[in-house]
Amino acid sequence: MYSLIRAALRSAARRPLGPSPGCCPGPQPAPRRWLAEGPGPGPVVTGGGGGGGGGHGGPGDEELRRRLDGLVRKHKVVVFIKGTPAQPMCGFSNAVVQILRMHGVQQYGAYNVLEDQEIRQGIKNYSNWPTIPQIYFDGEFVGGCDILLQMHQNGDLVEELKKLGICSALLDTEKEDAK
């Protein structure tokens, strides 16, 4: 399975993307929602930490839901992965990190679900998606590794990043290749 992902990433990296006029130079499109807190320099890696909760249907579930709401809305791009961007602990998490890196997305919220079992299960319930990694753009659930890979391959990821005000590095590479 991992070799299929690696092969898909390699072939997608060589695949030229269609032109996206006005992406990098000039005014950037406004994000769909303004963030209360701007991203800091470099990748943003945040651990799980504690938190109230537990049980099914109790007050802790509502607290966990509010906590997860805050996490997915904290940055324009948020990923819940196994491990960290510097050291992913599974092939699918690694693929997500590599796709984001390939597009030049450097500032994003990354949460290591291996550090916090409550978040690991809670995010699955929150999104109604059974697997990790999970990706969120501007507080909205995008999907898992397979969805992100598909978006990368068909060029949709460039457009979605553009909506967030992020210019894909693949466009810069494509312009360099055209020279």
mmCIF file of N, CA and C in Angstrom, residues 88-155:
data_model
loop_
_atom_site.group_PDB
_atom_site.id
_atom_site.type_symbol
_atom_site.label_atom_id
_atom_site.label_comp_id
_atom_site.label_asym_id
_atom_site.label_seq_id
_atom_site.Cartn_x
_atom_site.Cartn_y
_atom_site.Cartn_z
ATOM 1 N N PRO A 88 6.640 11.649 10.941
ATOM 2 C CA PRO A 88 5.366 10.931 10.848
ATOM 3 C C PRO A 88 5.555 9.467 11.249
ATOM 4 N N MET A 89 4.544 8.912 11.904
ATOM 5 C CA MET A 89 4.655 7.550 12.418
ATOM 6 C C MET A 89 3.872 6.528 11.599
ATOM 7 N N CYS A 90 3.312 6.943 10.461
ATOM 8 C CA CYS A 90 2.685 5.963 9.561
ATOM 9 C C CYS A 90 2.802 6.494 8.131
ATOM 10 N N GLY A 91 2.687 5.619 7.183
ATOM 11 C CA GLY A 91 2.851 5.983 5.782
ATOM 12 C C GLY A 91 1.818 6.976 5.288
ATOM 13 N N PHE A 92 0.579 6.854 5.757
ATOM 14 C CA PHE A 92 -0.467 7.766 5.309
ATOM 15 C C PHE A 92 -0.244 9.171 5.862
ATOM 16 N N SER A 93 0.156 9.250 7.133
ATOM 17 C CA SER A 93 0.486 10.559 7.713
ATOM 18 C C SER A 93 1.673 11.168 6.976
ATOM 19 N N ASN A 94 2.648 10.353 6.649
ATOM 20 C CA ASN A 94 3.813 10.825 5.895
ATOM 21 C C ASN A 94 3.388 11.353 4.524
ATOM 22 N N ALA A 95 2.476 10.648 3.863
ATOM 23 C CA ALA A 95 2.020 11.093 2.542
ATOM 24 C C ALA A 95 1.349 12.459 2.629
ATOM 25 N N VAL A 96 0.522 12.673 3.665
ATOM 26 C CA VAL A 96 -0.145 13.966 3.850
ATOM 27 C C VAL A 96 0.894 15.062 4.049
ATOM 28 N N VAL A 97 1.875 14.811 4.903
ATOM 29 C CA VAL A 97 2.928 15.795 5.168
ATOM 30 C C VAL A 97 3.708 16.092 3.886
ATOM 31 N N GLN A 98 4.005 15.060 3.109
ATOM 32 C CA GLN A 98 4.770 15.247 1.869
ATOM 33 C C GLN A 98 3.975 16.033 0.831
ATOM 34 N N ILE A 99 2.680 15.783 0.732
ATOM 35 C CA ILE A 99 1.848 16.519 -0.218
ATOM 36 C C ILE A 99 1.819 17.996 0.163
ATOM 37 N N LEU A 100 1.621 18.270 1.456
ATOM 38 C CA LEU A 100 1.611 19.668 1.906
ATOM 39 C C LEU A 100 2.969 20.322 1.648
ATOM 40 N N ARG A 101 4.037 19.586 1.919
ATOM 41 C CA ARG A 101 5.393 20.112 1.685
ATOM 42 C C ARG A 101 5.609 20.390 0.202
ATOM 43 N N MET A 102 5.142 19.487 -0.657
ATOM 44 C CA MET A 102 5.304 19.634 -2.100
ATOM 45 C C MET A 102 4.617 20.915 -2.591
ATOM 46 N N HIS A 103 3.498 21.265 -1.943
ATOM 47 C CA HIS A 103 2.757 22.468 -2.329
ATOM 48 C C HIS A 103 3.272 23.711 -1.609
ATOM 49 N N GLY A 104 4.266 23.527 -0.747
ATOM 50 C CA GLY A 104 4.852 24.670 -0.052
ATOM 51 C C GLY A 104 4.039 25.158 1.133
ATOM 52 N N VAL A 105 3.127 24.338 1.628
ATOM 53 C CA VAL A 105 2.340 24.717 2.807
ATOM 54 C C VAL A 105 3.231 24.485 4.023
ATOM 55 N N GLN A 106 3.699 25.575 4.616
ATOM 56 C CA GLN A 106 4.631 25.470 5.735
ATOM 57 C C GLN A 106 3.975 25.776 7.063
ATOM 58 N N GLN A 107 2.930 26.572 7.056
ATOM 59 C CA GLN A 107 2.288 26.967 8.302
ATOM 60 C C GLN A 107 0.931 26.292 8.392
ATOM 61 N N TYR A 108 0.851 25.316 9.284
ATOM 62 C CA TYR A 108 -0.411 24.617 9.488
ATOM 63 C C TYR A 108 -0.417 24.007 10.881
ATOM 64 N N GLY A 109 -1.603 23.763 11.365
ATOM 65 C CA GLY A 109 -1.742 23.112 12.666
ATOM 66 C C GLY A 109 -1.632 21.610 12.482
ATOM 67 N N ALA A 110 -0.770 20.990 13.259
ATOM 68 C CA ALA A 110 -0.588 19.538 13.189
ATOM 69 C C ALA A 110 -0.758 18.973 14.584
ATOM 70 N N TYR A 111 -1.633 18.000 14.723
ATOM 71 C CA TYR A 111 -1.920 17.405 16.021
ATOM 72 C C TYR A 111 -1.597 15.917 15.971
ATOM 73 N N ASN A 112 -0.746 15.509 16.882
ATOM 74 C CA ASN A 112 -0.304 14.121 16.970
ATOM 75 C C ASN A 112 -1.323 13.337 17.791
ATOM 76 N N VAL A 113 -2.109 12.507 17.123
ATOM 77 C CA VAL A 113 -3.157 11.756 17.820
ATOM 78 C C VAL A 113 -2.584 10.660 18.712
ATOM 79 N N LEU A 114 -1.316 10.328 18.531
ATOM 80 C CA LEU A 114 -0.702 9.311 19.385
ATOM 81 C C LEU A 114 -0.423 9.856 20.785
ATOM 82 N N GLU A 115 -0.396 11.189 20.928
ATOM 83 C CA GLU A 115 -0.156 11.810 22.230
ATOM 84 C C GLU A 115 -1.408 11.900 23.083
ATOM 85 N N ASP A 116 -2.575 11.830 22.471
ATOM 86 C CA ASP A 116 -3.816 12.053 23.202
ATOM 87 C C ASP A 116 -4.904 11.119 22.656
ATOM 88 N N GLN A 117 -5.198 10.069 23.393
ATOM 89 C CA GLN A 117 -6.190 9.084 22.951
ATOM 90 C C GLN A 117 -7.582 9.694 22.849
ATOM 91 N N GLU A 118 -7.863 10.687 23.690
ATOM 92 C CA GLU A 118 -9.166 11.341 23.643
ATOM 93 C C GLU A 118 -9.350 12.053 22.298
ATOM 94 N N ILE A 119 -8.317 12.743 21.844
ATOM 95 C CA ILE A 119 -8.386 13.403 20.532
ATOM 96 C C ILE A 119 -8.401 12.352 19.425
ATOM 97 N N ARG A 120 -7.642 11.294 19.580
ATOM 98 C CA ARG A 120 -7.576 10.258 18.541
ATOM 99 C C ARG A 120 -8.958 9.691 18.242
ATOM 100 N N GLN A 121 -9.714 9.367 19.274
ATOM 101 C CA GLN A 121 -11.068 8.853 19.051
ATOM 102 C C GLN A 121 -12.047 9.985 18.805
ATOM 103 N N GLY A 122 -11.867 11.086 19.520
ATOM 104 C CA GLY A 122 -12.800 12.199 19.413
ATOM 105 C C GLY A 122 -12.864 12.792 18.022
ATOM 106 N N ILE A 123 -11.723 12.901 17.347
ATOM 107 C CA ILE A 123 -11.724 13.501 16.007
ATOM 108 C C ILE A 123 -12.430 12.582 15.010
ATOM 109 N N LYS A 124 -12.359 11.286 15.237
ATOM 110 C CA LYS A 124 -13.080 10.342 14.372
ATOM 111 C C LYS A 124 -14.585 10.537 14.519
ATOM 112 N N ASN A 125 -15.030 10.731 15.751
ATOM 113 C CA ASN A 125 -16.453 10.970 16.000
ATOM 114 C C ASN A 125 -16.870 12.335 15.474
ATOM 115 N N TYR A 126 -16.024 13.325 15.668
ATOM 116 C CA TYR A 126 -16.291 14.706 15.269
ATOM 117 C C TYR A 126 -16.547 14.796 13.758
ATOM 118 N N SER A 127 -15.711 14.134 12.980
ATOM 119 C CA SER A 127 -15.805 14.202 11.519
ATOM 120 C C SER A 127 -16.668 13.090 10.927
ATOM 121 N N ASN A 128 -16.972 12.095 11.749
ATOM 122 C CA ASN A 128 -17.651 10.893 11.269
ATOM 123 C C ASN A 128 -16.824 10.219 10.168
ATOM 124 N N TRP A 129 -15.507 10.241 10.366
ATOM 125 C CA TRP A 129 -14.540 9.636 9.437
ATOM 126 C C TRP A 129 -13.703 8.675 10.260
ATOM 127 N N PRO A 130 -13.613 7.405 9.897
ATOM 128 C CA PRO A 130 -13.034 6.408 10.801
ATOM 129 C C PRO A 130 -11.513 6.331 10.879
ATOM 130 N N THR A 131 -10.811 7.071 10.036
ATOM 131 C CA THR A 131 -9.361 6.877 9.984
ATOM 132 C C THR A 131 -8.588 8.170 10.218
ATOM 133 N N ILE A 132 -7.319 7.982 10.556
ATOM 134 C CA ILE A 132 -6.342 9.053 10.687
ATOM 135 C C ILE A 132 -5.328 8.793 9.572
ATOM 136 N N PRO A 133 -4.842 9.788 8.880
ATOM 137 C CA PRO A 133 -4.918 11.227 9.106
ATOM 138 C C PRO A 133 -6.242 11.825 8.654
ATOM 139 N N GLN A 134 -6.494 13.042 9.177
ATOM 140 C CA GLN A 134 -7.647 13.836 8.773
ATOM 141 C C GLN A 134 -7.156 15.252 8.476
ATOM 142 N N ILE A 135 -7.738 15.835 7.440
ATOM 143 C CA ILE A 135 -7.309 17.161 6.991
ATOM 144 C C ILE A 135 -8.505 18.107 7.022
ATOM 145 N N TYR A 136 -8.257 19.332 7.517
ATOM 146 C CA TYR A 136 -9.281 20.381 7.572
ATOM 147 C C TYR A 136 -8.732 21.636 6.907
ATOM 148 N N PHE A 137 -9.563 22.261 6.071
ATOM 149 C CA PHE A 137 -9.238 23.551 5.473
ATOM 150 C C PHE A 137 -10.236 24.569 5.996
ATOM 151 N N ASP A 138 -9.728 25.595 6.618
ATOM 152 C CA ASP A 138 -10.551 26.694 7.112
ATOM 153 C C ASP A 138 -11.702 26.186 7.979
ATOM 154 N N GLY A 139 -11.400 25.218 8.835
ATOM 155 C CA GLY A 139 -12.382 24.672 9.768
ATOM 156 C C GLY A 139 -13.305 23.631 9.180
ATOM 157 N N GLU A 140 -13.174 23.335 7.901
ATOM 158 C CA GLU A 140 -14.049 22.367 7.251
ATOM 159 C C GLU A 140 -13.291 21.076 6.951
ATOM 160 N N PHE A 141 -13.935 19.946 7.259
ATOM 161 C CA PHE A 141 -13.324 18.644 7.018
ATOM 162 C C PHE A 141 -13.170 18.407 5.518
ATOM 163 N N VAL A 142 -11.952 18.023 5.114
ATOM 164 C CA VAL A 142 -11.654 17.727 3.714
ATOM 165 C C VAL A 142 -11.718 16.218 3.486
ATOM 166 N N GLY A 143 -11.049 15.449 4.342
ATOM 167 C CA GLY A 143 -11.006 14.007 4.191
ATOM 168 C C GLY A 143 -9.711 13.461 4.748
ATOM 169 N N GLY A 144 -9.352 12.294 4.270
ATOM 170 C CA GLY A 144 -8.130 11.640 4.715
ATOM 171 C C GLY A 144 -7.059 11.695 3.644
ATOM 172 N N CYS A 145 -6.076 10.841 3.791
ATOM 173 C CA CYS A 145 -4.941 10.793 2.869
ATOM 174 C C CYS A 145 -5.394 10.555 1.435
ATOM 175 N N ASP A 146 -6.319 9.637 1.246
ATOM 176 C CA ASP A 146 -6.766 9.301 -0.099
ATOM 177 C C ASP A 146 -7.417 10.488 -0.801
ATOM 178 N N ILE A 147 -8.193 11.256 -0.064
ATOM 179 C CA ILE A 147 -8.861 12.423 -0.646
ATOM 180 C C ILE A 147 -7.830 13.501 -0.995
ATOM 181 N N LEU A 148 -6.901 13.757 -0.069
ATOM 182 C CA LEU A 148 -5.869 14.763 -0.325
ATOM 183 C C LEU A 148 -5.014 14.360 -1.528
ATOM 184 N N LEU A 149 -4.666 13.084 -1.624
ATOM 185 C CA LEU A 149 -3.880 12.595 -2.763
ATOM 186 C C LEU A 149 -4.648 12.782 -4.066
ATOM 187 N N GLN A 150 -5.927 12.473 -4.057
ATOM 188 C CA GLN A 150 -6.752 12.649 -5.253
ATOM 189 C C GLN A 150 -6.833 14.132 -5.644
ATOM 190 N N MET A 151 -7.005 15.007 -4.657
ATOM 191 C CA MET A 151 -7.051 16.448 -4.929
ATOM 192 C C MET A 151 -5.721 16.927 -5.509
ATOM 193 N N HIS A 152 -4.627 16.380 -4.988
ATOM 194 C CA HIS A 152 -3.299 16.731 -5.498
ATOM 195 C C HIS A 152 -3.163 16.289 -6.959
ATOM 196 N N GLN A 153 -3.584 15.072 -7.247
ATOM 197 C CA GLN A 153 -3.412 14.518 -8.588
ATOM 198 C C GLN A 153 -4.253 15.220 -9.645
ATOM 199 N N ASN A 154 -5.472 15.629 -9.270
ATOM 200 C CA ASN A 154 -6.329 16.234 -10.287
ATOM 201 C C ASN A 154 -6.255 17.762 -10.307
ATOM 202 N N GLY A 155 -5.400 18.360 -9.461
ATOM 203 C CA GLY A 155 -5.207 19.804 -9.473
ATOM 204 C C GLY A 155 -6.149 20.580 -8.565
#
